[in-house]
Short mmCIF file of C-alpha atoms in Angstrom, two decimals:
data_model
loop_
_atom_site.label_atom_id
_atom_site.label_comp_id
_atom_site.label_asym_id
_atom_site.label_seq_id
_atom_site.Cartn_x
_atom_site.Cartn_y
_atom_site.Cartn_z
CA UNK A 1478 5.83 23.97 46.50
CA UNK A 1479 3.53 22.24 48.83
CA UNK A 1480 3.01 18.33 48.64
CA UNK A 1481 -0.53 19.18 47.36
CA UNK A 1482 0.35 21.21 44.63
CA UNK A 1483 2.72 18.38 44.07
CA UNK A 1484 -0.35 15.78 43.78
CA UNK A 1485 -1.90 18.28 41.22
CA UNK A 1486 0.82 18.52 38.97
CA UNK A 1487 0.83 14.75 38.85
CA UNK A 1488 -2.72 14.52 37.97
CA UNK A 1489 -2.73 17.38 35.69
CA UNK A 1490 0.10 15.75 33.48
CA UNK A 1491 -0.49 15.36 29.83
CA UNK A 1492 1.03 12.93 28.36
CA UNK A 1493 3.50 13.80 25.18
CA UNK A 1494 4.10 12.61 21.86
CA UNK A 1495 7.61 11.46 23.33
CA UNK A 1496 5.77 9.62 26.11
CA UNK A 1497 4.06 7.70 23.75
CA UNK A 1498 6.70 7.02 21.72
CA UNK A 1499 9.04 5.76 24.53
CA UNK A 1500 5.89 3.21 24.72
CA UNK A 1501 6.74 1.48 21.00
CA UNK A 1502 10.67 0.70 22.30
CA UNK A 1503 12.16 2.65 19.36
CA UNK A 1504 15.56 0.70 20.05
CA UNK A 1505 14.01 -2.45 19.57
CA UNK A 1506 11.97 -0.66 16.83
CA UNK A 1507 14.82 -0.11 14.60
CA UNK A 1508 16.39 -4.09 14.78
CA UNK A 1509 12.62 -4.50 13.44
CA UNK A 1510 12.73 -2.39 10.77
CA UNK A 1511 16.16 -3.10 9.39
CA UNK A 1512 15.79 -6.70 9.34
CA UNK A 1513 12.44 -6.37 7.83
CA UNK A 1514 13.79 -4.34 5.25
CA UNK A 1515 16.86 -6.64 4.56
CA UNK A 1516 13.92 -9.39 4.54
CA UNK A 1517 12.16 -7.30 1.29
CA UNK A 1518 14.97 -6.32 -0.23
CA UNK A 1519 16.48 -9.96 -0.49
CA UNK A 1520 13.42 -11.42 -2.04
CA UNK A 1521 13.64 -12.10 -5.66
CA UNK A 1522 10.85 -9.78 -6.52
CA UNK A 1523 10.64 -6.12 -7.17
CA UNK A 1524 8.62 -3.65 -5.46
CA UNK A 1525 7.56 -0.47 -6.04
CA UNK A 1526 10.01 2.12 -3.54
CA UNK A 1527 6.74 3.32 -2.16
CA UNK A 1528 5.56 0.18 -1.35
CA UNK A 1529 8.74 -0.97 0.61
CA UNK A 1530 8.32 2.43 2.67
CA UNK A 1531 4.63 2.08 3.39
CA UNK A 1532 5.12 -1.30 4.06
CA UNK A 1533 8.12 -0.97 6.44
CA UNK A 1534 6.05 2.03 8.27
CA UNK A 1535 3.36 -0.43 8.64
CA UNK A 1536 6.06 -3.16 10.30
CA UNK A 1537 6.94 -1.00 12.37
CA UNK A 1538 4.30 0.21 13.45
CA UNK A 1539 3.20 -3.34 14.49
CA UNK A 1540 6.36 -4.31 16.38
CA UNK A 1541 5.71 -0.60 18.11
CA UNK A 1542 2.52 -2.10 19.35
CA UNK A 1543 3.85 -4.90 20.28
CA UNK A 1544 6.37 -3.26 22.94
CA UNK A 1545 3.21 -1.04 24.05
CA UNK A 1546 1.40 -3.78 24.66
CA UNK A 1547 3.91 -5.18 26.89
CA UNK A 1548 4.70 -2.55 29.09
CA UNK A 1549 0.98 -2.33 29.25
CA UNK A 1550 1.05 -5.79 30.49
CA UNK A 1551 4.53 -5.80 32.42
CA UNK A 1552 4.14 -2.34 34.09
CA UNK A 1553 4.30 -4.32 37.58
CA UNK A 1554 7.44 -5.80 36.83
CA UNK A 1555 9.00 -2.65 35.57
CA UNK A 1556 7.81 -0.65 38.22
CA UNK A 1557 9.91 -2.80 40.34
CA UNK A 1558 13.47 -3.16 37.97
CA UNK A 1559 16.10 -0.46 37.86
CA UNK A 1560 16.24 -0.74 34.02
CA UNK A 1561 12.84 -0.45 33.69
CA UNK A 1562 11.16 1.90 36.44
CA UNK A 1563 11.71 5.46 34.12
CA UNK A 1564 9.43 3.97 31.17
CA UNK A 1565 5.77 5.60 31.03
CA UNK A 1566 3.83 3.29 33.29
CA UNK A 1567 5.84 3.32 36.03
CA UNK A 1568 6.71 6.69 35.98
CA UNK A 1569 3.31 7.96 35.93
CA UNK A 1570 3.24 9.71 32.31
CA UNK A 1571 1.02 7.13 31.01
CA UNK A 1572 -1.81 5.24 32.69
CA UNK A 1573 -2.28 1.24 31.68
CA UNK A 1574 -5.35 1.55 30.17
CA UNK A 1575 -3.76 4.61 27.99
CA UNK A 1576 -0.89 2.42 27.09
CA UNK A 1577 -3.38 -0.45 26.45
CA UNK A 1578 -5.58 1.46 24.13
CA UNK A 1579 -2.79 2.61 22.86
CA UNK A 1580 -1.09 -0.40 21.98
CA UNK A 1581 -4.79 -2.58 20.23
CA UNK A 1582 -5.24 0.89 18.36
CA UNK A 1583 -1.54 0.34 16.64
CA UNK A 1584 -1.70 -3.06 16.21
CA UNK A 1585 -5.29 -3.27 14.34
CA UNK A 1586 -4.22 0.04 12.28
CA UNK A 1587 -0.86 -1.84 11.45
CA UNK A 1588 -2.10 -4.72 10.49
CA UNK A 1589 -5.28 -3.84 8.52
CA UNK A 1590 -2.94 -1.27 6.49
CA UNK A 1591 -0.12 -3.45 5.56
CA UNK A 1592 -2.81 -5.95 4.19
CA UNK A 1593 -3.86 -3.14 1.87
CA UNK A 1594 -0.76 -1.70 1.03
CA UNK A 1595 1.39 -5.02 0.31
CA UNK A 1596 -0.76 -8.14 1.24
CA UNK A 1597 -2.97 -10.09 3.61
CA UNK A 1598 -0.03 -12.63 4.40
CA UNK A 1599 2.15 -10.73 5.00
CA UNK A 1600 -0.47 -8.71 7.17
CA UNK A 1601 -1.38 -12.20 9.12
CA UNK A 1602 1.77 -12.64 9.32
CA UNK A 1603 2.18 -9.39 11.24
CA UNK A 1604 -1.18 -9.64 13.54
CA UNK A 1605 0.73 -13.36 14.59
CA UNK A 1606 4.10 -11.99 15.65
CA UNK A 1607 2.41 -9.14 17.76
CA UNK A 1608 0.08 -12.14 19.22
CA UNK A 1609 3.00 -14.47 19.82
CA UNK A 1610 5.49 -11.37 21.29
CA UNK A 1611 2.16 -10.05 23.80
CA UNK A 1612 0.37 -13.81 24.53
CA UNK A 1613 3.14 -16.36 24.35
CA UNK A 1614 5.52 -14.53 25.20
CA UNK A 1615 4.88 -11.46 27.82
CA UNK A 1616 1.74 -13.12 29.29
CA UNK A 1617 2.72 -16.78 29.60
CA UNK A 1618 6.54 -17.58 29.16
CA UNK A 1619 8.56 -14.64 30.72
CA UNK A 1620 6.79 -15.34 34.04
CA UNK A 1621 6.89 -19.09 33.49
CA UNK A 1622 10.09 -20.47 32.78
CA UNK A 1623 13.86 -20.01 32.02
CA UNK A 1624 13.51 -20.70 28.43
CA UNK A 1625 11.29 -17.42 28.06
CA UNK A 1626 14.17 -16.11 25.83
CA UNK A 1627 14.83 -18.96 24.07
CA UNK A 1628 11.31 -19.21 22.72
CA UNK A 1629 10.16 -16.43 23.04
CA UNK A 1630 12.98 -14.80 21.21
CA UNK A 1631 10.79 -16.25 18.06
CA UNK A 1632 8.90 -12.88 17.93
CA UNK A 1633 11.99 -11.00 17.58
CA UNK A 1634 13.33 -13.15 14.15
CA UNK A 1635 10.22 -13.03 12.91
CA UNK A 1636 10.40 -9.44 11.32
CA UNK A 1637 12.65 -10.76 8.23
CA UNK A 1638 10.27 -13.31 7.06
CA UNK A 1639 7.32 -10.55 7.47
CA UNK A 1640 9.52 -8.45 5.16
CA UNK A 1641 9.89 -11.31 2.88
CA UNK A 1642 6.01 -11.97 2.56
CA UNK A 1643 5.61 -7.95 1.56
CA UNK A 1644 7.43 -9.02 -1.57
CA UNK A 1645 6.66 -12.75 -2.20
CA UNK A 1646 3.30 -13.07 -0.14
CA UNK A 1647 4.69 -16.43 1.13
CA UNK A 1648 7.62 -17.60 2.95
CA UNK A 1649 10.95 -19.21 1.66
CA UNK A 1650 14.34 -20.94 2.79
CA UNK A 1651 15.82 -17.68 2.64
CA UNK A 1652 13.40 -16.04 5.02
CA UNK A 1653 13.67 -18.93 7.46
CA UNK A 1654 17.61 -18.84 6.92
CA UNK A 1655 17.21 -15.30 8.28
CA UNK A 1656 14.66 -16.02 11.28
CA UNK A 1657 17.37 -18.63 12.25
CA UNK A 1658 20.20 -15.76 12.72
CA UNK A 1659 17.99 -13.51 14.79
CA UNK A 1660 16.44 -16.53 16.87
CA UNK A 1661 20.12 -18.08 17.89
CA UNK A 1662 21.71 -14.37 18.44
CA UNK A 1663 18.74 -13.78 21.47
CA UNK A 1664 19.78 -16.00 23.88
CA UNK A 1665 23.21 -14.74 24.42
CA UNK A 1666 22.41 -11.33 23.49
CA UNK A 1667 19.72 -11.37 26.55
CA UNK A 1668 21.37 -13.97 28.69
CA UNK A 1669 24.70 -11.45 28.57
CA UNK A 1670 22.02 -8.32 29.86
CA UNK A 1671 20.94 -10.89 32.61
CA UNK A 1672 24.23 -11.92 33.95
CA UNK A 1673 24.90 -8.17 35.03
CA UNK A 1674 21.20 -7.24 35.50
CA UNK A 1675 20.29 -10.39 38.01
CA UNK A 1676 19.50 -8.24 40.74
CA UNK A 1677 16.25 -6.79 38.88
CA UNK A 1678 14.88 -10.28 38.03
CA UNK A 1679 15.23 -11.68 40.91
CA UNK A 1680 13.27 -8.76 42.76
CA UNK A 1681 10.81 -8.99 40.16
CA UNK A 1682 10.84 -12.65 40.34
CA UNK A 1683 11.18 -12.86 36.80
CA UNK A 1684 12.85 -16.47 36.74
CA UNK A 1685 15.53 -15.85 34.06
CA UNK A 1686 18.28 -18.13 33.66
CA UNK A 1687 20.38 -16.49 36.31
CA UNK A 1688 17.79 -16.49 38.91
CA UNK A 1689 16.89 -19.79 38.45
CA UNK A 1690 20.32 -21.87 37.58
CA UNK A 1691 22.80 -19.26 38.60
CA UNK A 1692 25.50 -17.39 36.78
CA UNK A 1693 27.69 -20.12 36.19
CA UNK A 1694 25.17 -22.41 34.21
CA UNK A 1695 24.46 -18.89 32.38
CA UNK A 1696 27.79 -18.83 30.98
CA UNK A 1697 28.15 -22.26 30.11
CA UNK A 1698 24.52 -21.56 27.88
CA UNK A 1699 26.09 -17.98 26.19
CA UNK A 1700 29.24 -19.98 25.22
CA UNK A 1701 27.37 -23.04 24.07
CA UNK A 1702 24.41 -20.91 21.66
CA UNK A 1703 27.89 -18.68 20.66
CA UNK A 1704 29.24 -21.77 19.18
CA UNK A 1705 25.76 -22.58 17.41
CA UNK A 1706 25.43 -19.26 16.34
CA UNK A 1707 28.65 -19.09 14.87
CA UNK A 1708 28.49 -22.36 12.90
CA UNK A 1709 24.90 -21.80 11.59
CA UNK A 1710 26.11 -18.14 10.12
CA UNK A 1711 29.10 -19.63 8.45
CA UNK A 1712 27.10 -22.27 7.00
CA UNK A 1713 24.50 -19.75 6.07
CA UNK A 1714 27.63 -18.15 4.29
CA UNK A 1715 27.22 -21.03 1.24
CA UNK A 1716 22.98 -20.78 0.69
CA UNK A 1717 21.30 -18.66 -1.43
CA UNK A 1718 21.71 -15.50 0.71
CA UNK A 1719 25.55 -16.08 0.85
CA UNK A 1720 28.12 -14.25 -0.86
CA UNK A 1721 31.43 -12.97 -0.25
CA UNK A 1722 30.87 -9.85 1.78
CA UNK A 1723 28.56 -12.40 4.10
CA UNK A 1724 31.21 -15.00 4.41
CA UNK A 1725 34.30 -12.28 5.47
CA UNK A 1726 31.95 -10.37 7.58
CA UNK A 1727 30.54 -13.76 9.41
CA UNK A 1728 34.17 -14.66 9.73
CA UNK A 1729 35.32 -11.98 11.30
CA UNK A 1730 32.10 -11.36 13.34
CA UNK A 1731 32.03 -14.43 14.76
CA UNK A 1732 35.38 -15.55 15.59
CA UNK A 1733 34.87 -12.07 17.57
CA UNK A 1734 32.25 -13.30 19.44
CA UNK A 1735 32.58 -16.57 20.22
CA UNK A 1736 36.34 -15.29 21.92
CA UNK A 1737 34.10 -12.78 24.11
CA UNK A 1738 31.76 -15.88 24.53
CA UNK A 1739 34.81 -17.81 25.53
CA UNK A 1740 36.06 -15.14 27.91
CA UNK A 1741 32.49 -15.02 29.89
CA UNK A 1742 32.71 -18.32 30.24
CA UNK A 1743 35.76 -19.11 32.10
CA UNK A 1744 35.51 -15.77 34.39
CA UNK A 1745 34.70 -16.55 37.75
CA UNK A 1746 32.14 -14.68 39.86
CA UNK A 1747 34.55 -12.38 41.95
CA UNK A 1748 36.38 -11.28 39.06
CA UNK A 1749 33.18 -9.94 37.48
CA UNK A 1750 31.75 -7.99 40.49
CA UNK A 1751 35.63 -6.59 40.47
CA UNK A 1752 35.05 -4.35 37.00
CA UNK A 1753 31.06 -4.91 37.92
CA UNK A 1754 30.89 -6.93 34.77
CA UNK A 1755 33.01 -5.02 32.21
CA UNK A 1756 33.50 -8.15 29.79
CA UNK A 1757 29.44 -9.13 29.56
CA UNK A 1758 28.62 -5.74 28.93
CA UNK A 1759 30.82 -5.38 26.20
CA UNK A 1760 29.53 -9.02 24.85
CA UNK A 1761 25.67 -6.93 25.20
CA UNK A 1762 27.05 -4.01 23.48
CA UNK A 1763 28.85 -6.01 20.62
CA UNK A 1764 25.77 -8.38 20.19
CA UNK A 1765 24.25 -5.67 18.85
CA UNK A 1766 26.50 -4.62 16.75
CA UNK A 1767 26.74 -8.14 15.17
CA UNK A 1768 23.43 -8.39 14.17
CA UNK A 1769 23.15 -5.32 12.23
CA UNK A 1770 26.38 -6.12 10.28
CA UNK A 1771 25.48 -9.53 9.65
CA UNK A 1772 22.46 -8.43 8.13
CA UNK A 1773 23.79 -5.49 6.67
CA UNK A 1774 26.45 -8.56 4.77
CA UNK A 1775 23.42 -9.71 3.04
CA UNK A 1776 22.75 -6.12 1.59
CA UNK A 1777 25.97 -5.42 0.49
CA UNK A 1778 26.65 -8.95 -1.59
CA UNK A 1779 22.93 -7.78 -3.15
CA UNK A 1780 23.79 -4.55 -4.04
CA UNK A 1781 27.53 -6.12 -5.36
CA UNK A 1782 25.75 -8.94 -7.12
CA UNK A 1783 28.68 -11.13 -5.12
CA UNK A 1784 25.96 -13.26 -4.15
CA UNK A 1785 27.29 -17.33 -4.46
CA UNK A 1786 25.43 -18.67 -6.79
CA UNK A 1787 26.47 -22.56 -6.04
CA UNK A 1788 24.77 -21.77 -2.72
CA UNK A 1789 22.84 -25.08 -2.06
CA UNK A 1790 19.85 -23.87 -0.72
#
């Protein structure tokens, strides 16, 4: 095959429905939708099945645009990162301005929708994560400073408190209780991917916490949000979302973590380039874990009715 017919086959390339659905980050897609759902099936109202399903389509649907909308925007950067150079953009299945219209198409269909099928708070609610994930986050911190995870990892915890306003059109202790797990578990979660991913930031010049302070000041900030983490979901243990499957599954989950926390910390640089970072990318890989059984705790003590019910807020 000649270099020509090569060029053709490039151009001639339709884009498929699995293109486009790489574009909505279906991994990140489904933290989205379970925490959303844990987020409507916590709240003390009752919904109609069909309107949790609609509703949770709709969600995700939104947090699909969101990640759409920022490969739209990052396709530079991934075009230049090992993890990232297979996704759409950069490999030439879908153009930016596909992706683009793409990604304001979901997001205004998302929105508008969930308005009408639950309500319009919930729905502004919605159109404000996708603006702070794409403007405050994508556009202006992750190219801006070190702390882009740390705030911008607000987009992220939002989903619960979305899923919340479905059922209770407002927001609530409880739904803040669970923004607060999701917003302290994203710094180490992402700071662990960094530590064994620097190379890709720093030829992007993306100026994550390794680039810009190192590894070693890295570890000392996974260890130290562990720790925070850790105490803020045992105390969440004795609230209103609390109950006993919660407080033995935070218990075990965390002293878990915080001991793989512990372990990243006091390795040393040559031992990690040794087995090329075996202990943070088990810390990435059980992060995630942790997150959906913590969450899925909070179902479990509903569904039980083991809920504490001298939880003080």
């Amino acid at each position: 095959m000649s270099d020509t017919t090569l060029v053709k086959a490039e151009i001639n390339y339709e884009p498929s429905i699995g293109d486009y659905f790489a574009l909505l980050k279906p991994r990140v897609m489904i933290l989205v939708v379970f925490t959303a759902l844990v987020g409507i099936i916590a709240a003390p109202v009752d919904l109609h099945p069909f309107t949790i399903f609609v509703s949770i389509i709709f969600i995700a649907l939104g947090g699909g645009a969101s990640g759409a909308l920022n490969m739209w925007y990052e396709s530079d950067l991934d075009s230049l990162m090992r993890r990232t150079k297979n996704r759409p953009i950069p490999s030439g299945k879908i153009t930016r301005d596909e992706a683009k219209a793409f990604g304001f198409g979901l997001a205004g269909i998302s929105v508008v929708m969930l308005g009408l099928a639950a309500n319009w708070f919930a729905a502004l609610f919605l159109l404000f994560t996708i603006f702070f994930y794409v403007v405050i986050y994508t556009m202006w911190l992750k190219r801006l400073t070190p702390q882009n995870i740390v705030i911008g990892g607000a987009a992220g915890a939002f989903p619960p408190m979305i899923g919340w306003a479905v059922a209770t059109s407002g927001i609530s202790m409880e739904s803040v209780l669970m923004f607060s797990l999701i917003f302290l578990w994203t710094p180490p979660h992402f700071w662990a991917l960094a530590l064994f991913m620097r190379a890709d930031y720093e030829i992007a010049r993306v100026p994550m916490l390794t680039v810009t302070h190192g590894r070693r000041s890295t570890r000392n900030h996974i260890f130290f949000y562990t720790i925070v983490l850790a105490m803020f979901a045992l105390f969440t243990s004795i609230t209103s979302i609390g109950g006993w499957a919660y407080l033995v599954t935070a218990i075990v989950l965390n002293a878990v973590f915080v001991t793989m926390a512990f372990k990243i910390w006091v390795r040393d640089e040559p031992e990690a380039e040794a087995d090329n970072f075996k202990v943070e990318r088990n810390f990435f890989r059980y992060s995630l874990m942790y997150l959906f059984l913590q969450f899925g705790s909070i179902l479990v003590d509903l569904g039980l009715g083991t809920n504490f019910s001298w939880g003080f807020l």
